[in-house]
Amino acid sequence: MTLETQTTRAKVFCIANQKGGVGKTTTAINLAAALALHRQRVLLVDLDPQGNATMGSGINKNTADINLYQVLIGEATVVQARLRSETGQYDVLPSNRELSGAEIDLVGMEHRESQLKHALDQVAEDYDFILIDCPPTLSLLTLNGLAGAHGVIIPMQCEYFALEGLSDLVNTIKRVFRNLNPSLELIGLLRVMFDTRVTLQQQVSEQLQSHFGDKVFKTMIPRNVRLAEAPSHGMPGVVYDKSSRGAKAYLQFGEELIKRVGGKGRRRAA
Ligand code: ATP
Ligand code: MG
């Protein structure tokens, strides 16, 4: 066969930071919805047993009988487990507390770090972007995320210890790059919950830019209460109140990401 078939395979990005409560899930949900609004086909993988990305997408984590746990241990496929977020217009690979058992079940398995990668390979042509919402750990689950991704997006608050925590994560990314996944790259750092009135945040933001240069996304996500309210309505913030400052920032971030990594101009009907 000489004719090359024109298929697109999804770009797979982890939203990761081992620090808790820094805005990973908020970023994952709102980026998924923002990309969908920019006409991209998106799968959001909830790699956290807390199941917040699932719930925040309007899916009840406790009624999703087939979920990421069964997929990781090889008892189900992504096609069987994925559900549609009607509020966000993207697909979700849901999770709940059952997923914490996967850590133990995976330990005895061969290629235990590559289970997610193998599962996602099956649906790579169905999407333009696959986003993985990582838990606040550098665990075997997170390793599965990093081993299966092309890139990492790091949401971070511009606080005093932020840079210190960042070096642990950057070192982990380098180790995964060397040992498990030579195509892994740092896509960028996203400043979240940003308050321009706080001098310390501005200083840390400047430090970040001088250390990481272009790797710092231009878009900054402000602290905005509408983003925090949205999950209790099972909606991404960009849908819940699209005129809010937080929503506008995430929409702009979606656009910046597409420009940076090259999304697809889809032919799909809206
Ligand atoms: P975990 O490490 O537990 O998974 P996380 O990194 O996923 O946490 P989130 O759950 O996204 O963090 O956010 C932590 C809290 O901060 C949540 O209550 C969320 O609603 C709130 N939050 C996140 N981003 C913003 C923002 N830009 N403005 C206001 N509140 C925000
Ligand atoms: Mg989270």
Short mmCIF file of C-alpha atoms and ligand atoms in Angstrom, two decimals:
data_model
loop_
_atom_site.label_atom_id
_atom_site.label_comp_id
_atom_site.label_asym_id
_atom_site.label_seq_id
_atom_site.Cartn_x
_atom_site.Cartn_y
_atom_site.Cartn_z
CA MET A 1 0.00 0.00 0.00
CA THR A 2 1.48 3.30 -1.03
CA LEU A 3 -1.50 5.48 -0.21
CA GLU A 4 -1.19 6.93 3.27
CA THR A 5 -4.50 7.17 5.09
CA GLN A 6 -5.16 10.53 6.72
CA THR A 7 -5.99 9.66 10.28
CA THR A 8 -5.33 11.91 13.24
CA ARG A 9 -4.29 10.52 16.56
CA ALA A 10 -5.04 12.34 19.77
CA LYS A 11 -2.49 14.44 21.56
CA VAL A 12 -2.37 13.05 25.09
CA PHE A 13 -1.63 15.46 27.93
CA CYS A 14 -1.41 14.90 31.67
CA ILE A 15 -2.57 17.67 33.97
CA ALA A 16 -0.19 17.02 36.84
CA ASN A 17 1.21 18.48 40.03
CA GLN A 18 1.90 16.33 43.07
CA LYS A 19 0.77 19.19 45.27
CA GLY A 20 -2.87 18.89 46.35
CA GLY A 21 -5.56 21.45 45.64
CA VAL A 22 -3.60 23.50 43.09
CA GLY A 23 -6.31 23.48 40.42
CA LYS A 24 -5.51 20.32 38.39
CA THR A 25 -9.09 19.09 38.17
CA THR A 26 -10.51 22.57 37.57
CA THR A 27 -8.00 22.95 34.74
CA ALA A 28 -8.72 19.48 33.31
CA ILE A 29 -12.51 20.00 33.25
CA ASN A 30 -12.41 23.54 31.91
CA LEU A 31 -9.72 22.84 29.34
CA ALA A 32 -11.72 19.83 28.10
CA ALA A 33 -14.83 21.98 27.76
CA ALA A 34 -12.91 24.89 26.24
CA LEU A 35 -11.32 22.61 23.62
CA ALA A 36 -14.76 21.14 22.86
CA LEU A 37 -16.08 24.67 22.33
CA HIS A 38 -13.16 25.18 19.95
CA ARG A 39 -14.52 22.16 18.01
CA GLN A 40 -11.98 19.62 19.20
CA ARG A 41 -12.94 16.04 20.07
CA VAL A 42 -11.89 15.46 23.67
CA LEU A 43 -11.64 12.56 26.11
CA LEU A 44 -11.08 13.45 29.78
CA VAL A 45 -9.51 10.62 31.77
CA ASP A 46 -10.16 10.77 35.51
CA LEU A 47 -7.01 9.22 36.96
CA ASP A 48 -7.88 10.23 40.52
CA PRO A 49 -9.88 7.92 42.85
CA GLN A 50 -11.48 11.09 44.28
CA GLY A 51 -13.52 11.14 41.05
CA ASN A 52 -13.76 14.94 41.03
CA ALA A 53 -13.25 15.29 37.28
CA THR A 54 -16.08 12.76 36.75
CA MET A 55 -18.52 14.56 39.07
CA GLY A 56 -17.53 18.01 37.81
CA SER A 57 -18.38 16.82 34.28
CA GLY A 58 -21.92 16.04 35.43
CA ILE A 59 -21.46 12.26 35.73
CA ASN A 60 -22.34 10.42 38.94
CA LYS A 61 -19.15 8.53 39.83
CA ASN A 62 -21.06 5.99 41.91
CA THR A 63 -23.31 4.83 39.10
CA ALA A 64 -20.54 4.35 36.54
CA ASP A 65 -20.34 0.54 36.82
CA ILE A 66 -17.59 0.22 34.27
CA ASN A 67 -14.85 2.72 35.01
CA LEU A 68 -11.12 3.33 34.71
CA TYR A 69 -10.35 0.67 37.32
CA GLN A 70 -11.67 -2.16 35.12
CA VAL A 71 -9.84 -0.65 32.15
CA LEU A 72 -6.49 -0.52 33.97
CA ILE A 73 -6.68 -4.12 35.13
CA GLY A 74 -7.69 -5.26 31.64
CA GLU A 75 -11.30 -6.24 32.40
CA ALA A 76 -12.90 -3.60 30.18
CA THR A 77 -12.03 -1.38 27.23
CA VAL A 78 -12.16 2.42 27.05
CA VAL A 79 -15.01 2.08 24.55
CA GLN A 80 -17.04 0.15 27.14
CA ALA A 81 -16.24 2.55 29.97
CA ARG A 82 -16.42 6.01 28.43
CA LEU A 83 -19.44 8.21 29.05
CA ARG A 84 -20.55 11.53 27.55
CA SER A 85 -20.45 14.74 29.54
CA GLU A 86 -23.63 16.38 28.24
CA THR A 87 -22.76 19.64 29.97
CA GLY A 88 -19.21 19.76 28.63
CA GLN A 89 -19.66 18.05 25.24
CA TYR A 90 -16.67 15.76 25.72
CA ASP A 91 -16.22 12.12 26.71
CA VAL A 92 -15.15 11.03 30.17
CA LEU A 93 -13.37 7.89 31.33
CA PRO A 94 -14.92 7.93 34.81
CA SER A 95 -13.43 6.95 38.15
CA ASN A 96 -14.37 6.48 41.75
CA ARG A 97 -12.72 5.16 44.92
CA GLU A 98 -12.50 1.68 43.37
CA LEU A 99 -9.53 3.05 41.42
CA SER A 100 -7.37 3.19 44.55
CA GLY A 101 -7.37 -0.64 44.44
CA ALA A 102 -5.69 -0.51 41.05
CA GLU A 103 -2.43 0.57 42.70
CA ILE A 104 -2.28 -2.85 44.42
CA ASP A 105 -3.61 -4.90 41.51
CA LEU A 106 -1.14 -3.32 39.10
CA VAL A 107 1.95 -4.08 41.17
CA GLY A 108 1.94 -7.75 40.17
CA MET A 109 1.25 -7.09 36.51
CA GLU A 110 3.74 -7.07 33.68
CA HIS A 111 4.17 -3.64 32.06
CA ARG A 112 2.30 -2.18 34.99
CA GLU A 113 3.20 1.41 34.07
CA SER A 114 1.92 1.04 30.51
CA GLN A 115 -1.64 -0.18 31.12
CA LEU A 116 -3.24 3.21 30.52
CA LYS A 117 -1.16 3.82 27.41
CA HIS A 118 -2.27 0.52 25.87
CA ALA A 119 -5.90 1.21 26.71
CA LEU A 120 -5.82 4.74 25.25
CA ASP A 121 -4.04 3.59 22.07
CA GLN A 122 -7.30 1.85 21.10
CA VAL A 123 -9.23 5.14 20.96
CA ALA A 124 -6.49 7.56 19.87
CA GLU A 125 -8.14 8.08 16.48
CA ASP A 126 -11.48 9.01 18.04
CA TYR A 127 -10.11 12.23 19.57
CA ASP A 128 -8.00 15.32 18.96
CA PHE A 129 -7.07 15.62 22.63
CA ILE A 130 -6.99 13.20 25.54
CA LEU A 131 -6.53 14.98 28.88
CA ILE A 132 -5.56 13.03 31.99
CA ASP A 133 -6.46 14.50 35.37
CA CYS A 134 -3.73 13.14 37.69
CA PRO A 135 -4.04 12.58 41.46
CA PRO A 136 -1.92 14.68 43.87
CA THR A 137 0.78 12.01 44.16
CA LEU A 138 3.72 10.64 42.23
CA SER A 139 2.19 7.15 42.47
CA LEU A 140 1.85 4.21 40.07
CA LEU A 141 -1.38 5.80 38.82
CA THR A 142 0.43 9.05 37.97
CA LEU A 143 3.24 7.02 36.37
CA ASN A 144 0.63 5.38 34.13
CA GLY A 145 -0.52 8.85 33.16
CA LEU A 146 2.98 10.11 32.40
CA ALA A 147 3.97 6.92 30.56
CA GLY A 148 0.92 7.24 28.31
CA ALA A 149 1.18 10.95 27.52
CA HIS A 150 2.94 13.10 24.95
CA GLY A 151 3.13 16.02 27.30
CA VAL A 152 2.51 17.46 30.73
CA ILE A 153 0.63 20.62 31.63
CA ILE A 154 1.40 21.83 35.15
CA PRO A 155 -1.12 24.11 36.83
CA MET A 156 0.44 26.02 39.69
CA GLN A 157 -0.27 28.74 42.17
CA CYS A 158 2.37 31.43 42.39
CA GLU A 159 3.21 30.89 46.05
CA TYR A 160 6.42 30.93 48.01
CA PHE A 161 7.16 27.17 47.89
CA ALA A 162 5.82 26.65 44.37
CA LEU A 163 9.21 26.54 42.68
CA GLU A 164 10.58 24.02 45.17
CA GLY A 165 7.69 21.60 44.57
CA LEU A 166 8.13 22.10 40.86
CA SER A 167 11.66 20.70 40.81
CA ASP A 168 10.41 17.32 42.19
CA LEU A 169 7.86 17.12 39.42
CA VAL A 170 10.29 18.19 36.72
CA ASN A 171 12.75 15.52 37.95
CA THR A 172 10.01 12.88 37.82
CA ILE A 173 9.14 13.94 34.28
CA LYS A 174 12.82 13.62 33.32
CA ARG A 175 13.02 10.13 34.87
CA VAL A 176 9.89 8.97 33.05
CA PHE A 177 11.29 10.47 29.85
CA ARG A 178 14.57 8.52 30.25
CA ASN A 179 13.12 5.20 31.43
CA LEU A 180 9.59 4.81 30.17
CA ASN A 181 8.50 7.37 27.63
CA PRO A 182 11.00 9.11 25.33
CA SER A 183 8.27 11.19 23.71
CA LEU A 184 7.22 12.90 26.95
CA GLU A 185 7.69 16.66 27.05
CA LEU A 186 6.79 19.54 29.29
CA ILE A 187 4.11 21.43 27.38
CA GLY A 188 3.88 24.28 29.81
CA LEU A 189 3.18 25.80 33.20
CA LEU A 190 -0.20 27.39 33.79
CA ARG A 191 -0.53 30.06 36.45
CA VAL A 192 -3.86 29.49 38.21
CA MET A 193 -5.85 31.17 41.00
CA PHE A 194 -3.82 34.22 40.12
CA ASP A 195 -4.40 37.52 41.87
CA THR A 196 -2.50 40.40 40.26
CA ARG A 197 -2.94 42.51 43.40
CA VAL A 198 -0.70 40.21 45.43
CA THR A 199 2.92 41.34 45.12
CA LEU A 200 4.32 37.94 46.11
CA GLN A 201 2.37 36.25 43.32
CA GLN A 202 3.79 38.71 40.82
CA GLN A 203 7.31 38.06 42.08
CA VAL A 204 6.94 34.28 41.88
CA SER A 205 5.39 34.66 38.43
CA GLU A 206 8.45 36.66 37.28
CA GLN A 207 10.80 34.02 38.73
CA LEU A 208 8.85 31.37 36.91
CA GLN A 209 9.21 33.21 33.62
CA SER A 210 12.94 33.74 34.07
CA HIS A 211 13.43 30.00 34.89
CA PHE A 212 11.09 28.51 32.32
CA GLY A 213 10.77 31.22 29.64
CA ASP A 214 8.37 30.21 26.86
CA LYS A 215 7.24 27.18 28.82
CA VAL A 216 5.05 29.49 30.91
CA PHE A 217 1.69 29.88 29.19
CA LYS A 218 0.77 33.50 28.50
CA THR A 219 -2.77 32.97 29.74
CA MET A 220 -3.23 33.33 33.50
CA ILE A 221 -6.28 31.90 35.23
CA PRO A 222 -7.61 34.33 37.83
CA ARG A 223 -9.06 33.34 41.17
CA ASN A 224 -12.75 33.34 40.35
CA VAL A 225 -15.59 32.06 42.50
CA ARG A 226 -17.69 30.98 39.51
CA LEU A 227 -15.06 28.34 38.68
CA ALA A 228 -15.32 27.00 42.23
CA GLU A 229 -19.15 26.94 42.17
CA ALA A 230 -19.50 25.16 38.83
CA PRO A 231 -18.67 21.55 39.94
CA SER A 232 -21.58 21.46 42.40
CA HIS A 233 -23.83 22.00 39.37
CA GLY A 234 -22.04 19.22 37.45
CA MET A 235 -20.83 21.73 34.90
CA PRO A 236 -17.50 23.04 33.67
CA GLY A 237 -17.06 26.71 34.65
CA VAL A 238 -16.80 27.71 30.99
CA VAL A 239 -20.37 26.47 30.51
CA TYR A 240 -21.82 27.40 33.92
CA ASP A 241 -21.07 31.10 33.52
CA LYS A 242 -19.38 31.76 30.22
CA SER A 243 -19.15 35.50 30.83
CA SER A 244 -17.14 35.10 34.06
CA ARG A 245 -13.47 36.06 34.11
CA GLY A 246 -12.51 32.48 34.92
CA ALA A 247 -14.45 31.08 31.97
CA LYS A 248 -12.97 33.60 29.56
CA ALA A 249 -9.47 32.77 30.77
CA TYR A 250 -9.93 29.02 30.25
CA LEU A 251 -11.38 29.62 26.76
CA GLN A 252 -8.33 31.71 25.94
CA PHE A 253 -6.08 29.01 27.38
CA GLY A 254 -7.71 26.45 25.07
CA GLU A 255 -6.92 28.69 22.13
CA GLU A 256 -3.33 29.22 23.27
CA LEU A 257 -2.84 25.45 23.66
CA ILE A 258 -4.20 24.72 20.19
CA LYS A 259 -1.83 27.34 18.76
CA ARG A 260 1.09 25.87 20.69
CA VAL A 261 0.59 22.20 19.90
CA GLY A 262 -1.53 22.38 16.74
CA GLY A 263 -5.10 21.21 17.21
CA LYS A 264 -7.23 20.07 14.31
CA GLY A 265 -9.62 22.23 12.33
CA ARG A 266 -12.44 19.72 12.58
CA ARG A 267 -14.90 19.02 9.84
CA ARG A 268 -17.42 17.72 12.35
CA ALA A 269 -20.82 19.45 12.48
CA ALA A 270 -21.25 21.64 15.59
P1 ATP B 1 -6.42 17.59 44.22
O1 ATP B 1 -4.95 17.66 44.39
O2 ATP B 1 -7.17 17.29 45.49
O3 ATP B 1 -6.83 16.71 43.09
P2 ATP B 1 -6.68 19.78 42.41
O4 ATP B 1 -5.25 20.13 42.19
O5 ATP B 1 -7.35 18.96 41.40
O6 ATP B 1 -6.88 19.10 43.83
P3 ATP B 1 -8.94 21.53 42.28
O7 ATP B 1 -9.84 20.50 42.87
O8 ATP B 1 -9.08 21.84 40.85
O9 ATP B 1 -7.45 21.17 42.62
O10 ATP B 1 -9.06 22.91 43.06
C1 ATP B 1 -8.95 22.98 44.47
C2 ATP B 1 -10.00 23.97 44.99
O11 ATP B 1 -9.74 25.26 44.46
C3 ATP B 1 -11.41 23.61 44.56
O12 ATP B 1 -12.30 23.93 45.58
C4 ATP B 1 -11.65 24.49 43.34
O13 ATP B 1 -13.02 24.80 43.14
C5 ATP B 1 -10.86 25.72 43.71
N1 ATP B 1 -10.33 26.43 42.53
C6 ATP B 1 -9.56 25.93 41.53
N2 ATP B 1 -9.22 26.85 40.64
C7 ATP B 1 -9.83 28.01 41.05
C8 ATP B 1 -9.85 29.35 40.55
N3 ATP B 1 -9.21 29.71 39.45
N4 ATP B 1 -10.55 30.28 41.26
C9 ATP B 1 -11.21 29.92 42.40
N5 ATP B 1 -11.21 28.69 42.92
C10 ATP B 1 -10.53 27.74 42.26
MG MG B 2 -8.00 16.96 41.48
#
